[in-house]
Amino acid sequence: MKNIDIMNLLGKIAETNEEYPSARLAAAIVKNNKIISVGINRKKTDPLQARFSKNKEAIFLHAEIHAIKNALRELTVDELKNSTLYICRVKRPLSSSKNFVWGLAKPCEGCSRAIAEFEIKNVVYSTNNHMCFETI
């Protein structure tokens, strides 16, 4: 799959995330050109999120951590190494808009620490320019 195909798929998944109407994110772990897992941001606490959060109040599940957690059901920690993490955020350009556009989904400090600890090789995230993404 191409980066744009994965990002478009994540954008569609994020659009359905009504748990966070203003910050809809979806993430995926990809290894050997195959999507291993998907995650969304949730209003649910999680011990893995708490481990990487920047403060003890920021324990609600981020899409990146959710995708990593789900990937660990399929892969060992060693197998997770050198995978790619994709993150897409969608938002409405105006509150009255029906359509979504992409928003900035650069990982926060806590998610960045998790990405480094699990040795995820590449991160692809959406930007505030619709259909544009960057890679870390």
XYZ file of C-alpha atoms in Angstrom:
136
model
C 0.000 0.000 0.000
C 1.130 3.536 -0.676
C 1.376 6.120 2.090
C -1.542 8.112 0.664
C -3.755 4.999 0.576
C -3.066 4.226 4.228
C -3.599 7.853 5.234
C -6.912 8.021 3.330
C -8.078 4.831 5.044
C -7.135 6.266 8.453
C -8.932 9.499 7.591
C -12.136 7.523 6.952
C -11.712 5.625 10.231
C -11.071 8.885 12.121
C -14.238 10.427 10.664
C -16.294 7.729 12.378
C -14.732 8.395 15.811
C -17.574 10.235 17.524
C -16.039 9.670 20.958
C -13.885 12.750 20.318
C -15.934 14.965 17.967
C -13.360 17.769 17.821
C -10.164 15.680 17.680
C -10.756 12.601 15.585
C -7.584 10.583 15.120
C -6.747 7.155 13.800
C -3.367 5.442 13.663
C -1.996 2.250 12.143
C 1.092 0.103 12.566
C 2.368 -1.144 9.198
C 5.023 -3.813 8.780
C 6.168 -5.343 5.494
C 3.568 -3.282 3.619
C 0.731 -4.820 5.686
C -1.499 -3.061 8.217
C -0.972 -4.923 11.489
C -3.234 -2.854 13.721
C -5.363 0.265 13.931
C -6.103 2.515 16.895
C -8.221 5.579 17.624
C -8.118 8.160 20.371
C -10.558 7.250 23.124
C -11.971 8.657 26.323
C -10.768 5.564 28.114
C -7.871 5.321 30.520
C -5.179 2.793 29.790
C -2.051 1.706 31.706
C 0.163 1.889 28.591
C -0.993 5.448 27.927
C -0.431 6.333 31.602
C 3.112 4.958 31.333
C 3.967 7.365 28.518
C 1.790 10.363 29.403
C 3.481 13.644 30.185
C 1.395 14.081 33.348
C -0.843 11.894 35.465
C -4.018 13.578 34.157
C -3.210 12.791 30.501
C -4.096 9.102 30.606
C -6.809 8.874 27.953
C -5.865 6.615 25.089
C -4.139 8.298 22.141
C -4.516 6.744 18.686
C -0.780 6.024 18.484
C -0.677 4.132 21.791
C -3.898 2.297 20.898
C -2.345 1.138 17.591
C 0.855 0.032 19.361
C -1.151 -1.819 22.020
C -3.223 -3.582 19.348
C -0.084 -4.459 17.353
C 1.403 -6.161 20.405
C -1.478 -8.653 20.195
C -0.104 -9.758 16.812
C 3.623 -9.062 17.091
C 6.325 -9.448 19.709
C 8.163 -6.332 20.858
C 11.083 -7.382 18.631
C 8.774 -7.824 15.630
C 7.277 -4.373 16.239
C 10.723 -2.805 15.769
C 11.299 -1.128 12.430
C 7.592 -0.887 11.656
C 5.943 2.329 10.463
C 3.307 4.257 12.394
C 0.741 6.268 10.434
C -1.456 8.895 12.128
C -4.294 10.885 10.577
C -6.401 13.560 12.231
C -9.569 14.900 10.638
C -11.503 18.027 11.477
C -14.245 20.173 10.040
C -12.926 23.428 8.554
C -16.023 25.228 9.891
C -18.368 24.044 12.614
C -21.192 24.055 10.058
C -19.218 21.936 7.544
C -20.304 18.410 6.797
C -17.009 17.387 5.208
C -13.747 16.721 6.997
C -10.236 17.881 6.130
C -6.955 16.666 7.520
C -5.421 18.276 10.581
C -2.017 18.153 12.239
C -1.397 14.771 13.873
C 2.259 15.044 14.907
C 2.788 12.789 17.945
C 2.843 14.414 21.375
C 5.805 14.116 23.738
C 4.454 10.989 25.445
C 3.631 9.192 22.199
C 7.053 10.163 20.848
C 8.661 8.444 23.849
C 6.609 5.297 23.164
C 7.598 5.379 19.484
C 11.267 5.610 20.475
C 11.015 2.907 23.147
C 9.319 0.442 20.800
C 11.867 1.377 18.089
C 9.258 2.207 15.479
C 11.301 3.162 12.442
C 9.139 5.752 10.653
C 6.194 7.945 11.535
C 3.890 9.386 8.875
C 1.381 11.988 10.069
C -1.189 14.295 8.533
C -0.624 18.051 8.415
C -2.965 21.035 8.404
C -2.779 20.967 4.593
C -5.478 18.560 3.437
C -4.049 15.434 1.790
C -0.494 16.374 2.805
C 1.593 14.413 5.251
C 5.081 14.485 6.723
C 7.462 11.757 7.822
C 9.703 11.628 10.864
